[in-house]
PDB file of C-alpha atoms in Angstrom:
ATOM      1  CA  MET C  15    -102.258  24.151  86.947  1.00 64.00           C
ATOM      2  CA  PHE C  16    -102.930  20.810  88.597  1.00 69.00           C
ATOM      3  CA  THR C  17    -101.185  19.637  91.732  1.00 80.00           C
ATOM      4  CA  TYR C  18    -100.637  15.935  92.214  1.00 82.00           C
ATOM      5  CA  LYS C  19     -99.586  14.005  95.283  1.00 89.00           C
ATOM      6  CA  TYR C  20     -97.660  11.555  93.093  1.00 89.00           C
ATOM      7  CA  PRO C  21     -94.045  12.205  92.065  1.00 87.00           C
ATOM      8  CA  ARG C  22     -93.523  12.699  88.345  1.00 89.00           C
ATOM      9  CA  PRO C  23     -90.443  11.693  86.350  1.00 93.00           C
ATOM     10  CA  ALA C  24     -88.655  13.994  83.942  1.00 96.00           C
ATOM     11  CA  VAL C  25     -88.788  13.188  80.219  1.00 98.00           C
ATOM     12  CA  THR C  26     -85.889  13.417  77.801  1.00 98.00           C
ATOM     13  CA  ALA C  27     -85.580  12.619  74.108  1.00 98.00           C
ATOM     14  CA  ASP C  28     -82.534  11.328  72.226  1.00 98.00           C
ATOM     15  CA  CYS C  29     -81.774  11.193  68.506  1.00 98.00           C
ATOM     16  CA  VAL C  30     -79.472   8.537  67.043  1.00 98.00           C
ATOM     17  CA  VAL C  31     -78.201   9.720  63.659  1.00 98.00           C
ATOM     18  CA  PHE C  32     -76.641   7.154  61.348  1.00 98.00           C
ATOM     19  CA  ALA C  33     -74.727   8.147  58.219  1.00 98.00           C
ATOM     20  CA  GLN C  34     -74.696   5.348  55.673  1.00 95.00           C
ATOM     21  CA  VAL C  35     -72.244   6.009  52.875  1.00 90.00           C
ATOM     22  CA  LYS C  36     -71.914   2.984  50.604  1.00 89.00           C
ATOM     23  CA  GLU C  37     -71.190   0.030  52.907  1.00 88.00           C
ATOM     24  CA  GLN C  38     -69.879   2.043  55.867  1.00 94.00           C
ATOM     25  CA  VAL C  39     -72.172   3.162  58.668  1.00 97.00           C
ATOM     26  CA  LYS C  40     -71.226   5.794  61.228  1.00 98.00           C
ATOM     27  CA  VAL C  41     -73.098   7.247  64.181  1.00 98.00           C
ATOM     28  CA  LEU C  42     -73.059  10.820  65.443  1.00 98.00           C
ATOM     29  CA  LEU C  43     -72.089  11.284  69.101  1.00 98.00           C
ATOM     30  CA  ILE C  44     -71.491  14.300  71.288  1.00 98.00           C
ATOM     31  CA  GLU C  45     -68.942  14.721  74.047  1.00 98.00           C
ATOM     32  CA  ARG C  46     -70.718  15.943  77.179  1.00 98.00           C
ATOM     33  CA  LYS C  47     -69.508  19.319  78.406  1.00 97.00           C
ATOM     34  CA  ASP C  48     -71.228  19.151  81.805  1.00 96.00           C
ATOM     35  CA  GLU C  49     -71.964  16.695  84.589  1.00 96.00           C
ATOM     36  CA  PRO C  50     -73.283  14.120  84.830  1.00 96.00           C
ATOM     37  CA  CYS C  51     -70.969  12.053  82.648  1.00 97.00           C
ATOM     38  CA  LYS C  52     -68.811  15.068  81.765  1.00 97.00           C
ATOM     39  CA  GLY C  53     -66.273  14.129  79.070  1.00 98.00           C
ATOM     40  CA  MET C  54     -68.129  10.980  78.031  1.00 98.00           C
ATOM     41  CA  TRP C  55     -69.659  10.417  74.621  1.00 98.00           C
ATOM     42  CA  ALA C  56     -73.429  10.308  74.280  1.00 98.00           C
ATOM     43  CA  ILE C  57     -76.290  10.323  71.820  1.00 98.00           C
ATOM     44  CA  PRO C  58     -77.521  13.894  71.232  1.00 98.00           C
ATOM     45  CA  GLY C  59     -80.552  14.594  73.382  1.00 98.00           C
ATOM     46  CA  GLY C  60     -81.979  16.369  76.374  1.00 97.00           C
ATOM     47  CA  PHE C  61     -85.009  17.397  78.363  1.00 98.00           C
ATOM     48  CA  MET C  62     -88.367  17.866  76.667  1.00 97.00           C
ATOM     49  CA  ASN C  63     -90.091  21.248  76.870  1.00 98.00           C
ATOM     50  CA  MET C  64     -93.721  21.345  78.010  1.00 95.00           C
ATOM     51  CA  ASP C  65     -94.951  22.554  74.606  1.00 97.00           C
ATOM     52  CA  GLU C  66     -93.353  19.919  72.366  1.00 98.00           C
ATOM     53  CA  THR C  67     -93.621  16.250  71.501  1.00 98.00           C
ATOM     54  CA  THR C  68     -90.755  13.885  72.231  1.00 98.00           C
ATOM     55  CA  GLU C  69     -89.900  13.797  68.505  1.00 98.00           C
ATOM     56  CA  GLU C  70     -89.771  17.598  68.407  1.00 98.00           C
ATOM     57  CA  ALA C  71     -87.567  17.566  71.522  1.00 98.00           C
ATOM     58  CA  ALA C  72     -85.177  15.003  70.002  1.00 98.00           C
ATOM     59  CA  LEU C  73     -84.816  17.007  66.777  1.00 98.00           C
ATOM     60  CA  ARG C  74     -84.453  20.313  68.679  1.00 98.00           C
ATOM     61  CA  GLU C  75     -81.753  18.864  70.925  1.00 98.00           C
ATOM     62  CA  LEU C  76     -79.961  17.423  67.886  1.00 98.00           C
ATOM     63  CA  LYS C  77     -79.870  20.885  66.304  1.00 98.00           C
ATOM     64  CA  GLU C  78     -78.872  22.637  69.549  1.00 98.00           C
ATOM     65  CA  GLU C  79     -76.015  20.223  70.270  1.00 98.00           C
ATOM     66  CA  THR C  80     -74.667  19.521  66.763  1.00 98.00           C
ATOM     67  CA  GLY C  81     -76.041  22.144  64.369  1.00 98.00           C
ATOM     68  CA  ILE C  82     -77.690  19.422  62.279  1.00 98.00           C
ATOM     69  CA  GLU C  83     -81.295  20.198  61.441  1.00 98.00           C
ATOM     70  CA  LEU C  84     -83.609  17.328  60.487  1.00 98.00           C
ATOM     71  CA  THR C  85     -87.381  17.297  60.230  1.00 97.00           C
ATOM     72  CA  LYS C  86     -88.368  13.695  60.902  1.00 98.00           C
ATOM     73  CA  ALA C  87     -87.141  10.707  62.895  1.00 98.00           C
ATOM     74  CA  GLU C  88     -88.438   7.224  63.647  1.00 98.00           C
ATOM     75  CA  GLN C  89     -89.168   6.235  67.228  1.00 98.00           C
ATOM     76  CA  ILE C  90     -87.018   3.482  68.742  1.00 98.00           C
ATOM     77  CA  GLY C  91     -88.899   3.289  72.016  1.00 98.00           C
ATOM     78  CA  ALA C  92     -88.931   4.402  75.644  1.00 98.00           C
ATOM     79  CA  PHE C  93     -86.108   3.633  78.064  1.00 98.00           C
ATOM     80  CA  SER C  94     -87.089   3.753  81.710  1.00 98.00           C
ATOM     81  CA  LYS C  95     -84.631   1.925  83.960  1.00 97.00           C
ATOM     82  CA  VAL C  96     -84.987   3.475  87.399  1.00 96.00           C
ATOM     83  CA  ASP C  97     -81.283   4.349  87.708  1.00 95.00           C
ATOM     84  CA  ARG C  98     -80.573   5.340  84.102  1.00 96.00           C
ATOM     85  CA  ASP C  99     -79.791   8.979  85.020  1.00 95.00           C
ATOM     86  CA  PRO C 100     -78.010  10.055  88.228  1.00 94.00           C
ATOM     87  CA  ARG C 101     -79.930  13.370  88.289  1.00 94.00           C
ATOM     88  CA  GLY C 102     -83.171  11.623  89.207  1.00 94.00           C
ATOM     89  CA  ARG C 103     -86.055   9.679  87.715  1.00 96.00           C
ATOM     90  CA  VAL C 104     -85.757  10.280  83.979  1.00 97.00           C
ATOM     91  CA  ILE C 105     -87.495   8.443  81.156  1.00 98.00           C
ATOM     92  CA  THR C 106     -86.235   8.945  77.622  1.00 98.00           C
ATOM     93  CA  VAL C 107     -87.944   8.382  74.298  1.00 98.00           C
ATOM     94  CA  ALA C 108     -85.337   7.654  71.640  1.00 98.00           C
ATOM     95  CA  TYR C 109     -85.473   8.189  67.891  1.00 98.00           C
ATOM     96  CA  PHE C 110     -83.259   7.379  64.936  1.00 98.00           C
ATOM     97  CA  VAL C 111     -82.686   8.642  61.437  1.00 98.00           C
ATOM     98  CA  ILE C 112     -80.455   7.450  58.595  1.00 97.00           C
ATOM     99  CA  ILE C 113     -78.852  10.018  56.316  1.00 98.00           C
ATOM    100  CA  ASP C 114     -76.710   9.407  53.224  1.00 96.00           C
ATOM    101  CA  HIS C 115     -73.692  11.537  54.193  1.00 96.00           C
ATOM    102  CA  GLU C 116     -71.668  12.665  57.182  1.00 96.00           C
ATOM    103  CA  ALA C 117     -73.302  16.026  57.767  1.00 97.00           C
ATOM    104  CA  GLU C 118     -71.045  18.663  59.261  1.00 97.00           C
ATOM    105  CA  ALA C 119     -71.517  18.561  63.022  1.00 98.00           C
ATOM    106  CA  VAL C 120     -70.206  21.102  65.528  1.00 97.00           C
ATOM    107  CA  GLY C 121     -70.472  20.709  69.291  1.00 97.00           C
ATOM    108  CA  GLN C 122     -72.743  23.450  70.642  1.00 96.00           C
ATOM    109  CA  ASP C 123     -74.835  24.189  73.736  1.00 96.00           C
ATOM    110  CA  ASP C 124     -73.950  21.527  76.335  1.00 94.00           C
ATOM    111  CA  ALA C 125     -71.918  19.448  73.844  1.00 97.00           C
ATOM    112  CA  LYS C 126     -68.154  20.027  73.935  1.00 98.00           C
ATOM    113  CA  GLN C 127     -67.810  18.469  70.486  1.00 98.00           C
ATOM    114  CA  ALA C 128     -69.733  16.367  67.976  1.00 98.00           C
ATOM    115  CA  LYS C 129     -68.081  13.597  65.993  1.00 98.00           C
ATOM    116  CA  TRP C 130     -68.939  10.733  63.644  1.00 98.00           C
ATOM    117  CA  PHE C 131     -67.794   7.275  64.789  1.00 98.00           C
ATOM    118  CA  PRO C 132     -67.722   4.004  62.821  1.00 97.00           C
ATOM    119  CA  LEU C 133     -70.147   1.523  64.399  1.00 95.00           C
ATOM    120  CA  ASN C 134     -67.297  -0.950  64.858  1.00 93.00           C
ATOM    121  CA  ASN C 135     -65.124   1.536  66.794  1.00 96.00           C
ATOM    122  CA  LEU C 136     -67.240   3.288  69.437  1.00 98.00           C
ATOM    123  CA  PRO C 137     -66.096   4.878  72.689  1.00 98.00           C
ATOM    124  CA  ALA C 138     -67.768   4.015  76.005  1.00 98.00           C
ATOM    125  CA  LEU C 139     -71.159   5.740  76.112  1.00 98.00           C
ATOM    126  CA  ALA C 140     -72.835   7.715  78.915  1.00 98.00           C
ATOM    127  CA  PHE C 141     -76.037   6.705  80.687  1.00 97.00           C
ATOM    128  CA  ASP C 142     -77.741   3.735  78.965  1.00 98.00           C
ATOM    129  CA  HIS C 143     -76.862   5.010  75.495  1.00 98.00           C
ATOM    130  CA  ALA C 144     -75.132   1.763  74.457  1.00 98.00           C
ATOM    131  CA  GLU C 145     -78.477   0.000  74.983  1.00 98.00           C
ATOM    132  CA  ILE C 146     -80.326   2.698  73.028  1.00 98.00           C
ATOM    133  CA  LEU C 147     -77.797   2.476  70.192  1.00 98.00           C
ATOM    134  CA  GLU C 148     -78.160  -1.318  69.999  1.00 98.00           C
ATOM    135  CA  ALA C 149     -81.947  -0.981  69.756  1.00 98.00           C
ATOM    136  CA  ALA C 150     -81.555   1.658  67.034  1.00 98.00           C
ATOM    137  CA  LYS C 151     -79.200  -0.591  65.044  1.00 97.00           C
ATOM    138  CA  ARG C 152     -81.678  -3.489  65.237  1.00 97.00           C
ATOM    139  CA  LEU C 153     -84.515  -1.319  63.916  1.00 97.00           C
ATOM    140  CA  ALA C 154     -82.488   0.521  61.293  1.00 96.00           C
ATOM    141  CA  PHE C 155     -80.495  -2.314  59.774  1.00 92.00           C
ATOM    142  CA  THR C 156     -82.489  -5.520  60.307  1.00 86.00           C
ATOM    143  CA  LYS C 157     -85.077  -5.964  57.614  1.00 64.00           C
TER     144      LYS C 157
END
């Protein structure tokens, strides 16, 4: 194992899931069970394990927090504002996927609940997740 004199940030991965049924689009959010941002709504996601890619981490966290299992997602980008997470220096790589139905979602792990929200009626979001969601919407629905 290498030892470095430079501090290293933590890496997380988030997965924005859109359900597009006819003309209505909804997004899947989880209510956070723990601090930070306990009780706030967020995009499913969490810390990456050392033996996985960020896409694998995003899909694993989605399954752990909502019970929804997907196999592929498209990268939105990296989000690296210095103060984006009160726990410390955390960079996230976000992904999105569009499905054709509201899959059954159940809050699990560190998610108190999971719920589908219409894009035009969203609660306040934790961390910088409103910014991530806006970037996902631009990529997913602007062609």
